[in-house]
Amino acid sequence: MEHFRKQPRLPKFSVPKRYDLRLKPDLSACRFAGSVSIDVDVLADTRFIVLNAAELSINSGSVSFSPHNSSKVFEPSKVDLVEEDEILVLDFAETLPLGLGVLAIGFEGILNDKMKGFYRSIYEHNGEKKNMAVTQFEPADARRCFPCWDEPACKATFKITLDVPSELVALSNMPVIEEKVNGPLKTVFFQESPIMSTYLVAVVVGLFDYVEDHTPDGVKVRVYCQVGKVNQGKFALKVAVGTLGLYKDYFAMPYPLPKLDMIAIPDFSSGAMENYGLVTYRETALLYDEQHSAAANKQRVATVVAHELAHQWFGNLVTMEWWTHLWLNEGFATWVSYLATDSLFPEWKIWTQFLDETTDGLRLDGLAESHPIEVEINHAAEIDEIFDAISYEKGASVIRMLQSYLGAECFQKSLASYIKKHAYSNAKTEDLWAALEEGSGEPVTKLMNTWTKQMGYPVVSVKVKDQKLEFEQSQFFSSGCTGNGQWIVPITFCCGSYEKKKSFLLQTKLVTHDVKEISSHSNKSAWIKLNVEQTGFYRVKYDEELAARLRHAIENKYLSATDRFGILDDSFALCMARQLPLTSLITLMAAYREELEYTVLSNLITITYKVGRIAADAKPELMDNINQFFINLFQYSAEKLGWDAKQGESHLDAMLRGEILTALAMLGHKETLNEATRRFDSFLNNRNTPLLPPDIRKAAYVAVMRSVKSSNRAGFESLLRVYRETDLSQEKIRILGSLTSCPDPAIVLEVLKFSLSPEVRSQDAIYGLGVSKEGREVAWIWLKDNWDFIVKNFGGFLIPRFVSAVVSPFASFEKVKEVEEFFASREKASIARTLKQSLERVNINATWVKSIQAEKDFGEAVQELAYRKY
C-alpha cells in the first residue's frame, strides 16, 4: 500500500482501454449514483489495480475484475480509497492474469458546489431557482465523478449513458444515439467516443435552448444557453462555424467529431473548457447581447471561442503527455486563437493587441518566483497554479517568436505534420521541436530549450560604440537583481526606416555589429529600434542617445503602433527595476500625448495607474501635479473620441473611448465626473438610454463610485440596484469591477462583504478585488477575517486570485512580514507559488518607492509636465 502513496503518477502495470460509464444525477438531493465497467489491460504480474478516485463512496461489494480469457471473476480482498493521494487501491488475493479484462465498480457522490468534478450550477426558470449538473474535469477532477486513470496519457474510448429527468436536456461529448423514456425519467445513450483523455470527458444536464448551424462539410454546431437567452448565442455560433473551417485548413486535418456543442454555464470557475465536442463556457465568454454587451465583450467571445476550438486539435486530438507540457496546449491555443480572430475580424488589428498577452507573460516572468515553461509537477494540487501567464501568455509569445523566425509557411506545414504524426496520441514539447526542426532545417530544439527549460528572459542592452552597435544580453528581473541566464535570442532591428530589417541570432553574452546605416553621414541621428514589431520575448534597454532618438521618432509618428507599445512597456519595466529613473519614464510618456492607437493607449493607461500608485506612496505631496500630468496625457484622445459613438467608427475606438473616460474618472477629472454622473442619472430612468451605451458604462460606474462616501451613498445604492435587476453576467461584472474604485475604505469593505454574499456567484467574487489605493488596508483585513470561508467555499483556480489581488498592491517591507506571518500557519500547496510571487511584488514596490524618494529632479520634471502648454 505505502508503495503507491505520495507518487506523482499512477503505476504502469495496468492501463485502461475503454470506459462504459453510467451516471444518474439527482438534481434535488444534489447527489449522483454511477457504475463504470473499464476494459483494462494488465501489463505486468500484480495483484493490485491502482486508479484515481476522490470524494466518492465506493460500493465495495460491486467491485470485480473479469479477465477476457477466463470465466473466473476476481473480487478484491481490500478496497482502499486514499483521499490524501486521491487513489483507489484494489488489493486482490492472487495475481491477476495478464491481458484484457473488465473492471466493474459501483459508486456514489455529491453534486458539489465547488465548480469542479461533477457539480451543480444554479439557474432561474420562470422565476424559480433550479439546479443543473455540470462537469469540469481539467486538470485532475474526473476522479471526483468516477474512478478512472485520471492522467492525460491514459487515453481510452468512452461510452456514456445518463439517467435523467425526462423533461431535461442531457449532453455529452458525442451525439445521442437513443433515448428511452420511462415515466419521469429517461435513459440517454451516447455514441462511443474516439480515444481521449479523462480530463476532456463532459456531461451537462439541465433546461436549455439552442441555436444551430452546420459547417460546409456537415459538422453540426450548436450553442446552448438558458431558456430566453438564445439570441445571445448567435455571434459565438457564427465565430465557431468560421473557426472550424479555418482550423481544418490550417492543421490540414478535419474536425474529428460529428458534432460540436458549446454551452453557457452560469457557475464556472475558468473562462471556458475545451471538452471534446462539448465545450463549456462561463456566460461572459459565450453570450453576446447586441444591446447591452460592449465591444470588448464581443472580442472576448471571439478569442475565447477560437482558443477552445483550437484545442479540439491541439490538446484533444494530440494531447500533452503530462502536465509538465501543459503550455503546449495553452500557449499554442492562445497564439492560434489570434490567428483565427485576425482572419475573421481583420479590422480589430488583433495582432497588435496580442502584445497585451506578451506583456502579461513578461511581467510574471520578471519575478525570481516565476517558473520555466516546462515545470515539474509532483502532486495534483500543484497543477492548478501553472494555469498562469507562463503557460498561456509566455507560451503563446515564444511560439509567435519562433513562427516569426522560421516563417509562417514553414511553420504551418511542420505543425500539420506534427498533428498527423501524433493524432489520437500524446506528445511532449520535444516532439513539436523535432517536427519544426525537420520542416525548417533550423536548430529549433537548441534554440527553444533556452526559452522553455529555464525561467526568465533577457534584457538586450544596445549602444553605439565607435560607429558600431553593441548588443549585450543579461537576465532581466523586475527587482533589479542580476541573474545568470543566457538565451539564444532572435534579434531584429531597423535603422531610420522599416525598409531594411536586419536579423541575427544572439548566441553569446555580447556581440558587436557593423551597421553601415549608422556610419553614413546622413543617418548620424537616425532612430534604431530593436525587436521590430515586438515579436521577440525580451526587453530592450537603449543608451541615452538612442532613447532620445526614439522619443523624437514617437513624437513625429515614425514608428508602428507595436513598436511604440514596446518602447513604452520596456521603459516602464526598466524603471520598476530601477535601471531607469522615473523622470526618464514620465518624459517618455509625454511623447505619447497625441497617441490614438487603442493597444498603445490602453497600456499607457495601465502604466499611469501603476506609476500613480507608486508615486503616491513615495511622494504623496506631488500627487496633484502627477494627476494633472496624466489628465493632460489623455485630453487629446478624449476630445477626439468624445462621449458619443460616431457613425461607422471602428471597434477599437469603441473600446478605447471606455478606457480613456474610465482613466479620466479615476484621475478625478471634474468635467468627466460631471458628465458621467449626468448620463448615469439618465440611465437610471431608462436602461436603454442612448446616453449610456455599454462601451462607456464602466466609465460612468467608476465616476459614480469615485464620488461615493459613507455620508453620500446614493450612487452606490443605485449601482447595487442595477446589479440586482440585470440578468446579463457581463453587466454584473462591469458593476462589480467598478464598486471597489470608491476612495472611502468603509464603502470598500461593504463591497468586499457583498462580493462574498449569495448575490455574487463564486466565480465573479474576484472581479470586486481591484480596490482603490485607499482601500488596500481594509481589503487585507477583510481577507484575513474571511480566509477560512474563502478556502472552504472557493475552487482551486480562484483561491490564488484572492491572494495576488489583495497582497500585490502593497509597497512596504513591513507588510511583507505581516503577510508572511499570517500565512505561515495557513500554507496550502495550491497557493504556495502565488503567495511567493505576490510577496516578491510587494518587495519590488517597496524598493521602487525608496528609489523614487531619492530622485532629486523628479518633482521639478512633474511640475513642468503638469503645466506644459501644447
Coordinates of C-alpha atoms in Angstrom, one line a residue, residues 114-642:
K114 CA -17.0 23.9 -5.9
M115 CA -17.2 24.1 -9.7
K116 CA -15.0 21.1 -10.2
G117 CA -15.7 17.4 -10.7
F118 CA -19.4 16.7 -11.2
Y119 CA -21.1 19.8 -9.7
R120 CA -24.3 21.8 -9.5
S121 CA -24.9 25.2 -11.0
I122 CA -28.0 27.3 -10.2
Y123 CA -30.2 28.9 -12.8
E124 CA -33.6 30.6 -12.9
H125 CA -36.5 29.4 -15.0
N126 CA -39.9 31.2 -14.8
G127 CA -38.7 32.9 -11.6
E128 CA -37.8 29.6 -9.9
K129 CA -34.3 28.6 -8.9
K130 CA -33.2 25.2 -10.3
N131 CA -30.0 23.1 -10.3
M132 CA -28.2 21.9 -13.4
A133 CA -25.5 19.2 -13.3
V134 CA -22.2 20.0 -15.0
T135 CA -18.7 18.5 -15.2
Q136 CA -15.3 20.3 -15.0
F137 CA -12.5 17.7 -15.1
E138 CA -9.4 19.6 -16.1
P139 CA -6.9 19.3 -14.7
A140 CA -7.5 16.3 -12.3
D141 CA -11.1 16.1 -11.3
A142 CA -12.7 13.3 -13.4
R143 CA -11.7 11.2 -10.4
R144 CA -14.4 13.2 -8.4
C145 CA -17.1 11.8 -10.8
F146 CA -16.0 8.2 -11.5
P147 CA -13.0 6.0 -10.7
C148 CA -10.5 6.3 -13.6
W149 CA -6.9 6.6 -14.7
D150 CA -7.0 10.4 -14.5
E151 CA -3.8 11.2 -16.4
P152 CA -3.6 12.8 -19.9
A153 CA -1.5 9.9 -21.2
C154 CA -4.1 7.2 -20.2
K155 CA -6.3 7.7 -23.2
A156 CA -9.3 5.4 -23.8
T157 CA -12.7 5.4 -25.5
F158 CA -15.8 6.4 -23.6
K159 CA -19.4 5.0 -23.9
I160 CA -21.6 7.2 -21.7
T161 CA -25.2 6.6 -20.6
L162 CA -27.2 9.0 -18.4
D163 CA -30.4 8.5 -16.4
V164 CA -32.0 11.9 -16.1
P165 CA -35.4 13.6 -15.6
S166 CA -37.3 13.3 -18.9
E167 CA -38.0 17.0 -19.4
L168 CA -34.3 18.0 -19.2
V169 CA -31.6 18.2 -21.9
A170 CA -28.7 15.8 -21.4
L171 CA -25.5 16.4 -23.3
S172 CA -22.1 14.7 -23.6
N173 CA -19.1 14.6 -25.9
M174 CA -20.8 12.6 -28.6
P175 CA -24.2 12.7 -30.2
V176 CA -27.2 10.9 -28.7
I177 CA -27.9 7.5 -30.3
E178 CA -31.1 6.6 -28.4
E179 CA -33.4 7.9 -25.7
K180 CA -35.7 5.7 -23.7
V181 CA -38.4 7.5 -21.7
N182 CA -39.7 5.7 -18.6
G183 CA -42.3 8.0 -16.9
P184 CA -40.5 10.9 -15.1
L185 CA -37.0 9.5 -16.1
K186 CA -35.3 8.9 -19.4
T187 CA -32.1 7.0 -20.2
V188 CA -29.9 8.7 -22.8
F189 CA -27.4 6.6 -24.7
F190 CA -24.4 8.4 -26.4
Q191 CA -22.3 7.2 -29.3
E192 CA -18.9 5.9 -28.2
S193 CA -16.1 8.5 -28.3
P194 CA -12.8 8.2 -30.1
I195 CA -9.7 7.7 -27.9
M196 CA -9.3 10.6 -25.5
S197 CA -8.1 11.7 -22.1
T198 CA -10.3 11.7 -19.0
Y199 CA -10.0 15.5 -18.4
L200 CA -11.9 16.0 -21.6
V201 CA -15.0 13.9 -20.7
A202 CA -18.1 16.1 -20.2
V203 CA -21.7 15.8 -19.1
V204 CA -24.3 18.5 -18.7
V205 CA -27.9 18.1 -17.6
G206 CA -30.4 20.9 -17.4
L207 CA -33.0 23.0 -19.2
F208 CA -31.6 24.7 -22.3
D209 CA -32.4 26.3 -25.6
Y210 CA -30.1 26.3 -28.6
V211 CA -29.2 27.9 -31.9
E212 CA -27.8 25.6 -34.6
D213 CA -25.8 25.8 -37.8
H214 CA -23.6 23.5 -39.9
T215 CA -20.1 23.8 -41.3
P216 CA -19.8 23.4 -45.1
D217 CA -18.6 19.8 -44.6
G218 CA -21.6 18.9 -42.4
V219 CA -20.5 19.2 -38.8
K220 CA -23.5 20.2 -36.7
V221 CA -22.6 23.2 -34.4
R222 CA -24.9 24.3 -31.6
V223 CA -24.8 27.0 -28.9
Y224 CA -26.8 26.1 -25.8
C225 CA -27.8 28.6 -23.2
Q226 CA -30.5 29.3 -20.6
V227 CA -34.1 29.5 -22.0
G228 CA -34.8 33.0 -23.2
K229 CA -31.1 33.9 -24.0
V230 CA -30.9 32.1 -27.3
N231 CA -30.3 35.2 -29.4
Q232 CA -27.2 35.9 -27.3
G233 CA -25.7 32.7 -28.7
K234 CA -25.8 33.7 -32.4
F235 CA -22.5 35.6 -32.5
A236 CA -20.5 32.7 -30.9
L237 CA -22.2 30.3 -33.3
K238 CA -21.0 32.4 -36.3
V239 CA -17.5 32.5 -34.9
A240 CA -17.4 28.8 -34.3
V241 CA -18.5 27.8 -37.8
G242 CA -15.9 30.1 -39.3
T243 CA -13.2 29.0 -37.0
L244 CA -13.7 25.3 -37.6
G245 CA -13.2 25.9 -41.3
L246 CA -10.1 27.9 -40.8
Y247 CA -8.5 25.3 -38.5
K248 CA -9.4 22.4 -40.8
D249 CA -7.3 24.2 -43.5
Y250 CA -4.5 25.4 -41.1
F251 CA -4.0 22.0 -39.4
A252 CA -4.7 20.1 -42.7
M253 CA -7.0 17.8 -40.7
P254 CA -10.8 17.9 -40.5
Y255 CA -12.6 18.4 -37.1
P256 CA -12.5 14.9 -35.7
L257 CA -16.1 14.6 -34.3
P258 CA -19.6 14.5 -35.8
K259 CA -20.9 17.5 -33.7
L260 CA -19.7 20.4 -31.7
D261 CA -21.8 21.8 -28.8
M262 CA -20.9 24.9 -26.9
I263 CA -22.8 25.7 -23.8
A264 CA -23.0 28.7 -21.3
I265 CA -22.9 27.6 -17.7
P266 CA -23.9 30.2 -15.0
D267 CA -21.4 29.0 -12.4
F268 CA -18.0 28.3 -14.0
S269 CA -14.5 28.7 -12.5
S270 CA -12.3 29.4 -15.5
G271 CA -13.2 31.2 -18.8
A272 CA -14.1 28.1 -20.7
M273 CA -13.2 24.4 -21.0
E274 CA -12.4 22.6 -24.3
N275 CA -14.1 19.3 -23.6
Y276 CA -14.1 17.2 -26.8
G277 CA -17.3 18.0 -28.7
L278 CA -19.0 19.7 -25.7
V279 CA -17.2 23.0 -24.8
T280 CA -18.3 24.6 -21.6
Y281 CA -18.1 28.4 -21.1
R282 CA -18.9 30.9 -18.4
E283 CA -21.7 33.1 -19.8
T284 CA -19.5 36.2 -20.3
A285 CA -17.2 34.2 -22.7
L286 CA -20.0 32.8 -24.9
L287 CA -23.0 35.1 -24.9
Y288 CA -23.2 38.5 -26.7
D289 CA -26.1 40.8 -26.3
E290 CA -26.4 43.3 -29.2
Q291 CA -27.9 46.0 -26.9
H292 CA -26.1 45.5 -23.6
S293 CA -22.7 44.0 -24.4
A294 CA -19.6 46.2 -25.0
A295 CA -17.2 45.9 -28.0
A296 CA -14.7 44.4 -25.6
N297 CA -17.2 41.7 -24.7
K298 CA -17.7 40.8 -28.4
Q299 CA -13.9 40.5 -28.8
R300 CA -13.6 38.3 -25.7
V301 CA -16.3 35.9 -27.0
A302 CA -14.4 35.6 -30.4
T303 CA -11.0 35.0 -28.9
V304 CA -12.2 32.5 -26.3
V305 CA -14.2 30.5 -28.8
A306 CA -11.2 30.5 -31.2
H307 CA -9.0 29.4 -28.3
E308 CA -11.3 26.5 -27.2
L309 CA -11.8 25.2 -30.7
A310 CA -8.0 25.2 -31.4
H311 CA -7.8 22.7 -28.5
Q312 CA -10.0 20.3 -30.5
W313 CA -6.9 19.6 -32.5
F314 CA -4.1 20.9 -30.2
G315 CA -4.8 19.3 -26.9
N316 CA -7.7 16.9 -27.6
L317 CA -6.6 15.1 -30.8
V318 CA -2.9 15.5 -29.8
T319 CA -2.6 15.6 -26.0
M320 CA 0.3 16.6 -23.8
E321 CA 1.9 13.5 -22.2
W322 CA 1.9 15.1 -18.7
W323 CA 1.1 18.4 -17.1
T324 CA 4.8 19.5 -17.5
H325 CA 3.8 20.1 -21.1
L326 CA 0.6 22.0 -20.3
W327 CA 2.0 25.0 -22.1
L328 CA 1.8 23.0 -25.4
N329 CA -2.0 23.1 -25.0
E330 CA -2.5 26.5 -23.6
G331 CA 0.3 28.5 -25.2
F332 CA -0.5 27.2 -28.6
A333 CA -4.3 27.6 -28.3
T334 CA -3.7 31.2 -27.2
W335 CA -1.4 32.0 -30.1
V336 CA -3.6 30.3 -32.8
S337 CA -6.8 32.0 -31.4
Y338 CA -5.3 35.3 -32.5
L339 CA -4.5 33.8 -36.0
A340 CA -8.2 32.8 -36.3
T341 CA -9.7 36.0 -34.9
D342 CA -7.5 38.1 -37.2
S343 CA -8.7 36.1 -40.2
L344 CA -12.4 36.6 -39.2
F345 CA -12.1 40.2 -38.0
P346 CA -9.1 41.9 -39.6
E347 CA -10.4 45.3 -38.7
W348 CA -9.8 44.5 -35.0
K349 CA -5.9 44.6 -35.5
I350 CA -5.8 41.8 -33.1
W351 CA -2.1 41.0 -33.5
T352 CA -1.3 44.5 -32.1
Q353 CA -3.5 43.5 -29.1
F354 CA -1.5 40.3 -28.8
L355 CA 1.1 42.5 -27.1
D356 CA -1.1 42.5 -24.0
E357 CA -0.5 38.8 -23.8
T358 CA 3.2 39.2 -24.2
T359 CA 3.3 41.9 -21.5
D360 CA 1.4 39.7 -19.1
G361 CA 4.0 36.9 -19.7
L362 CA 6.9 39.3 -19.3
R363 CA 5.5 40.8 -16.1
L364 CA 5.2 37.4 -14.4
D365 CA 8.4 36.0 -15.8
G366 CA 10.4 39.0 -14.5
L367 CA 9.9 37.6 -11.0
A368 CA 12.5 35.4 -9.2
E369 CA 9.5 33.3 -8.2
S370 CA 8.5 32.6 -11.8
H371 CA 8.9 29.1 -13.2
P372 CA 10.1 27.6 -16.5
I373 CA 7.5 27.0 -19.2
E374 CA 8.1 23.3 -18.7
V375 CA 7.6 22.7 -15.0
E376 CA 7.8 19.6 -12.9
I377 CA 4.5 18.5 -11.3
N378 CA 4.7 16.2 -8.3
H379 CA 1.2 16.3 -7.0
A380 CA -2.3 17.0 -8.5
A381 CA -2.7 20.0 -6.1
E382 CA 0.2 21.8 -7.9
I383 CA -1.4 21.7 -11.3
D384 CA -3.9 24.5 -10.9
E385 CA -1.2 27.1 -10.2
I386 CA 0.5 26.6 -13.6
F387 CA -2.6 27.6 -15.5
D388 CA -0.9 31.1 -15.4
A389 CA 0.7 33.7 -17.6
I390 CA 3.8 31.5 -18.2
S391 CA 1.8 28.5 -19.7
Y392 CA -0.6 30.8 -21.6
E393 CA 1.0 34.2 -22.4
K394 CA 4.7 33.4 -22.4
G395 CA 3.9 30.1 -24.1
A396 CA 2.0 31.9 -26.9
S397 CA 4.7 34.6 -27.1
V398 CA 7.6 32.2 -27.7
I399 CA 5.5 30.3 -30.3
R400 CA 5.0 33.7 -32.1
M401 CA 8.7 34.4 -31.8
L402 CA 9.5 31.0 -33.3
Q403 CA 6.9 31.4 -36.1
S404 CA 8.3 34.8 -36.9
Y405 CA 11.9 33.4 -37.0
L406 CA 11.0 30.3 -39.1
G407 CA 8.5 32.0 -41.4
A408 CA 4.7 31.4 -41.5
E409 CA 4.5 28.8 -44.3
C410 CA 7.3 26.6 -43.0
F411 CA 5.8 26.8 -39.5
Q412 CA 2.3 25.8 -40.7
K413 CA 3.5 22.8 -42.7
S414 CA 5.6 21.5 -39.9
L415 CA 2.6 21.8 -37.5
A416 CA 0.4 19.9 -39.8
S417 CA 2.9 17.0 -39.9
Y418 CA 3.2 17.1 -36.1
I419 CA -0.6 16.8 -35.7
K420 CA -0.8 14.0 -38.3
K421 CA 2.0 12.0 -36.6
H422 CA 0.6 12.3 -33.1
A423 CA -3.1 12.3 -33.7
Y424 CA -5.1 10.2 -31.1
S425 CA -1.9 10.0 -29.1
N426 CA 0.2 12.1 -26.7
A427 CA 3.2 14.3 -27.3
K428 CA 5.9 16.2 -25.4
T429 CA 7.5 19.5 -26.1
E430 CA 10.5 17.9 -27.8
D431 CA 8.1 16.2 -30.3
L432 CA 6.9 19.6 -31.5
W433 CA 10.5 20.9 -31.8
A434 CA 11.5 17.8 -33.8
A435 CA 8.7 18.4 -36.3
L436 CA 9.6 22.1 -36.7
E437 CA 13.3 21.3 -37.0
E438 CA 12.7 18.7 -39.7
G439 CA 10.5 21.1 -41.6
S440 CA 12.8 24.1 -41.3
G441 CA 16.3 22.7 -41.1
E442 CA 16.9 25.2 -38.3
P443 CA 18.3 24.2 -34.8
V444 CA 14.9 24.6 -33.2
T445 CA 15.5 22.3 -30.2
K446 CA 18.7 24.0 -29.2
L447 CA 17.1 27.5 -29.7
M448 CA 13.9 26.8 -27.9
N449 CA 15.3 24.8 -24.9
T450 CA 16.8 28.1 -23.8
W451 CA 13.2 29.5 -23.6
T452 CA 11.2 26.6 -22.2
K453 CA 13.6 24.8 -19.8
Q454 CA 14.9 27.8 -17.9
M455 CA 12.7 30.6 -16.4
G456 CA 13.0 34.2 -17.2
Y457 CA 14.1 36.2 -20.3
P458 CA 16.9 38.6 -21.3
V459 CA 17.1 42.4 -21.5
V460 CA 19.2 43.3 -24.5
S461 CA 21.2 46.5 -24.0
V462 CA 22.2 48.3 -27.1
K463 CA 24.5 51.2 -27.6
V464 CA 26.5 52.9 -30.3
K465 CA 30.2 52.4 -29.9
D466 CA 32.9 53.5 -32.5
Q467 CA 30.2 53.7 -35.2
K468 CA 29.2 50.1 -34.4
L469 CA 26.2 48.7 -32.5
E470 CA 27.0 46.7 -29.4
F471 CA 24.4 44.2 -28.1
E472 CA 24.6 42.7 -24.7
Q473 CA 22.1 40.3 -23.0
S474 CA 21.6 39.7 -19.3
Q475 CA 18.7 38.2 -17.4
F476 CA 16.0 40.7 -16.5
F477 CA 14.5 40.8 -13.1
S478 CA 11.8 43.3 -12.1
S479 CA 13.6 43.6 -8.7
G480 CA 16.7 44.9 -10.5
C481 CA 18.8 41.9 -9.3
T482 CA 21.1 40.3 -11.8
G483 CA 20.6 36.7 -13.0
N484 CA 23.0 34.4 -14.9
G485 CA 20.5 33.0 -17.5
Q486 CA 21.5 33.1 -21.2
W487 CA 19.4 32.7 -24.2
I488 CA 19.6 32.2 -28.0
V489 CA 17.8 35.4 -29.0
P490 CA 16.3 36.1 -32.4
I491 CA 17.3 39.7 -32.8
T492 CA 15.7 42.0 -35.3
F493 CA 16.4 45.7 -35.8
C494 CA 15.7 48.7 -38.1
C495 CA 17.7 51.9 -38.6
G496 CA 15.7 55.0 -39.5
S497 CA 13.2 53.1 -41.7
Y498 CA 11.3 49.9 -41.9
E499 CA 12.6 49.3 -45.5
K500 CA 15.6 47.3 -44.3
K501 CA 15.2 44.9 -41.4
K502 CA 18.3 43.2 -40.1
S503 CA 18.2 40.0 -38.1
F504 CA 20.6 37.6 -36.4
L505 CA 20.7 35.1 -33.6
L506 CA 22.4 36.5 -30.5
Q507 CA 24.0 33.3 -29.1
T508 CA 26.6 34.8 -26.7
K509 CA 26.5 37.4 -24.0
L510 CA 28.0 40.2 -26.1
V511 CA 28.2 40.9 -29.8
T512 CA 29.1 43.9 -32.0
H513 CA 27.6 44.7 -35.4
D514 CA 29.0 46.8 -38.1
V515 CA 25.9 48.8 -39.4
K516 CA 26.6 50.8 -42.5
E517 CA 23.5 53.0 -41.9
I518 CA 25.0 54.3 -38.6
S519 CA 28.3 55.4 -40.1
S520 CA 26.7 57.1 -43.2
H521 CA 26.7 60.8 -42.5
S522 CA 23.0 61.5 -43.2
N523 CA 22.0 58.9 -40.6
K524 CA 24.1 60.0 -37.7
S525 CA 20.8 60.8 -35.8
A526 CA 18.6 58.1 -37.2
W527 CA 16.4 56.1 -34.8
I528 CA 17.4 52.5 -34.1
K529 CA 14.6 50.1 -33.0
L530 CA 15.3 46.5 -31.8
N531 CA 12.7 43.7 -31.6
V532 CA 10.9 45.0 -34.6
E533 CA 7.1 44.7 -34.2
Q534 CA 7.7 43.1 -30.7
T535 CA 7.8 39.6 -32.0
G536 CA 10.6 38.6 -29.5
F537 CA 10.1 37.7 -25.9
Y538 CA 12.7 40.1 -24.4
R539 CA 13.2 43.6 -23.2
V540 CA 15.4 46.2 -24.8
K541 CA 17.5 48.9 -23.0
Y542 CA 18.8 51.8 -25.2
D543 CA 21.6 54.1 -24.2
E544 CA 20.6 57.7 -23.6
E545 CA 21.4 58.9 -27.1
L546 CA 19.4 56.1 -28.8
A547 CA 16.5 56.6 -26.3
A548 CA 16.3 60.3 -27.2
R549 CA 16.2 59.5 -30.9
L550 CA 13.3 57.1 -30.3
R551 CA 11.4 59.6 -28.3
H552 CA 11.7 62.0 -31.2
A553 CA 10.5 59.3 -33.6
I554 CA 7.5 58.6 -31.4
E555 CA 6.5 62.3 -31.3
N556 CA 6.9 62.5 -35.1
K557 CA 4.9 59.3 -35.6
Y558 CA 7.7 57.5 -37.5
L559 CA 7.1 54.2 -35.6
S560 CA 4.5 51.5 -35.9
A561 CA 1.9 51.0 -33.1
T562 CA 3.6 47.8 -32.0
D563 CA 7.0 49.4 -31.7
R564 CA 5.5 52.4 -29.8
F565 CA 4.0 49.9 -27.4
G566 CA 7.2 48.1 -27.0
I567 CA 9.4 51.1 -26.2
L568 CA 6.9 52.3 -23.6
D569 CA 6.4 48.9 -21.9
D570 CA 10.2 48.2 -21.8
S571 CA 10.9 51.6 -20.3
F572 CA 8.2 51.1 -17.6
A573 CA 9.7 47.7 -16.7
L574 CA 13.3 49.1 -16.6
C575 CA 12.0 51.9 -14.4
M576 CA 10.4 49.5 -12.0
A577 CA 13.7 47.5 -11.9
R578 CA 15.5 50.9 -11.1
Q579 CA 17.5 50.7 -14.3
L580 CA 15.9 54.0 -15.5
P581 CA 14.8 56.9 -13.3
L582 CA 11.1 57.7 -13.1
T583 CA 11.9 61.2 -14.5
S584 CA 13.0 59.5 -17.8
L585 CA 9.9 57.4 -17.9
I586 CA 7.4 60.3 -17.5
T587 CA 9.4 62.3 -20.1
L588 CA 8.9 59.4 -22.5
M589 CA 5.2 59.1 -21.5
A590 CA 4.8 62.8 -22.5
A591 CA 5.7 61.8 -26.1
Y592 CA 2.5 59.8 -26.3
R593 CA 0.2 62.8 -25.8
E594 CA -1.2 62.5 -29.3
E595 CA -1.4 58.7 -29.3
L596 CA -4.7 57.3 -30.8
E597 CA -4.0 53.6 -31.2
Y598 CA -6.1 51.5 -28.9
T599 CA -3.5 49.0 -27.7
V600 CA -0.8 51.6 -27.1
L601 CA -3.1 53.9 -25.1
S602 CA -4.6 51.0 -23.2
N603 CA -1.1 50.1 -22.0
L604 CA -0.3 53.8 -21.3
I605 CA -3.4 53.9 -19.0
T606 CA -2.3 50.8 -17.2
I607 CA 1.1 52.3 -16.6
T608 CA -0.3 55.6 -15.3
Y609 CA -2.3 53.6 -12.8
K610 CA 0.8 51.8 -11.6
V611 CA 3.1 54.8 -11.6
G612 CA 0.3 56.8 -9.8
R613 CA 0.1 54.3 -7.0
I614 CA 3.8 54.0 -6.5
A615 CA 4.3 57.8 -6.7
A616 CA 1.5 58.2 -4.1
D617 CA 3.5 56.0 -1.7
A618 CA 6.8 57.7 -2.5
K619 CA 5.9 61.4 -2.9
P620 CA 2.3 62.0 -1.8
E621 CA 2.9 65.8 -1.9
L622 CA 3.3 65.6 -5.7
M623 CA 0.1 63.8 -6.4
D624 CA -1.9 66.9 -7.7
N625 CA 0.9 67.6 -10.2
I626 CA 1.2 63.9 -11.2
N627 CA -2.6 63.5 -11.7
Q628 CA -2.7 66.8 -13.7
F629 CA 0.1 65.5 -16.0
F630 CA -1.8 62.2 -16.6
I631 CA -5.0 64.1 -17.3
N632 CA -3.0 66.2 -19.9
L633 CA -1.8 62.9 -21.5
F634 CA -5.3 61.8 -22.2
Q635 CA -7.0 65.1 -23.1
Y636 CA -6.1 64.9 -26.8
S637 CA -7.6 61.4 -27.3
A638 CA -10.6 62.1 -25.1
E639 CA -11.5 65.2 -27.1
K640 CA -11.1 63.3 -30.4
L641 CA -13.3 60.4 -29.3
G642 CA -15.9 62.4 -27.2

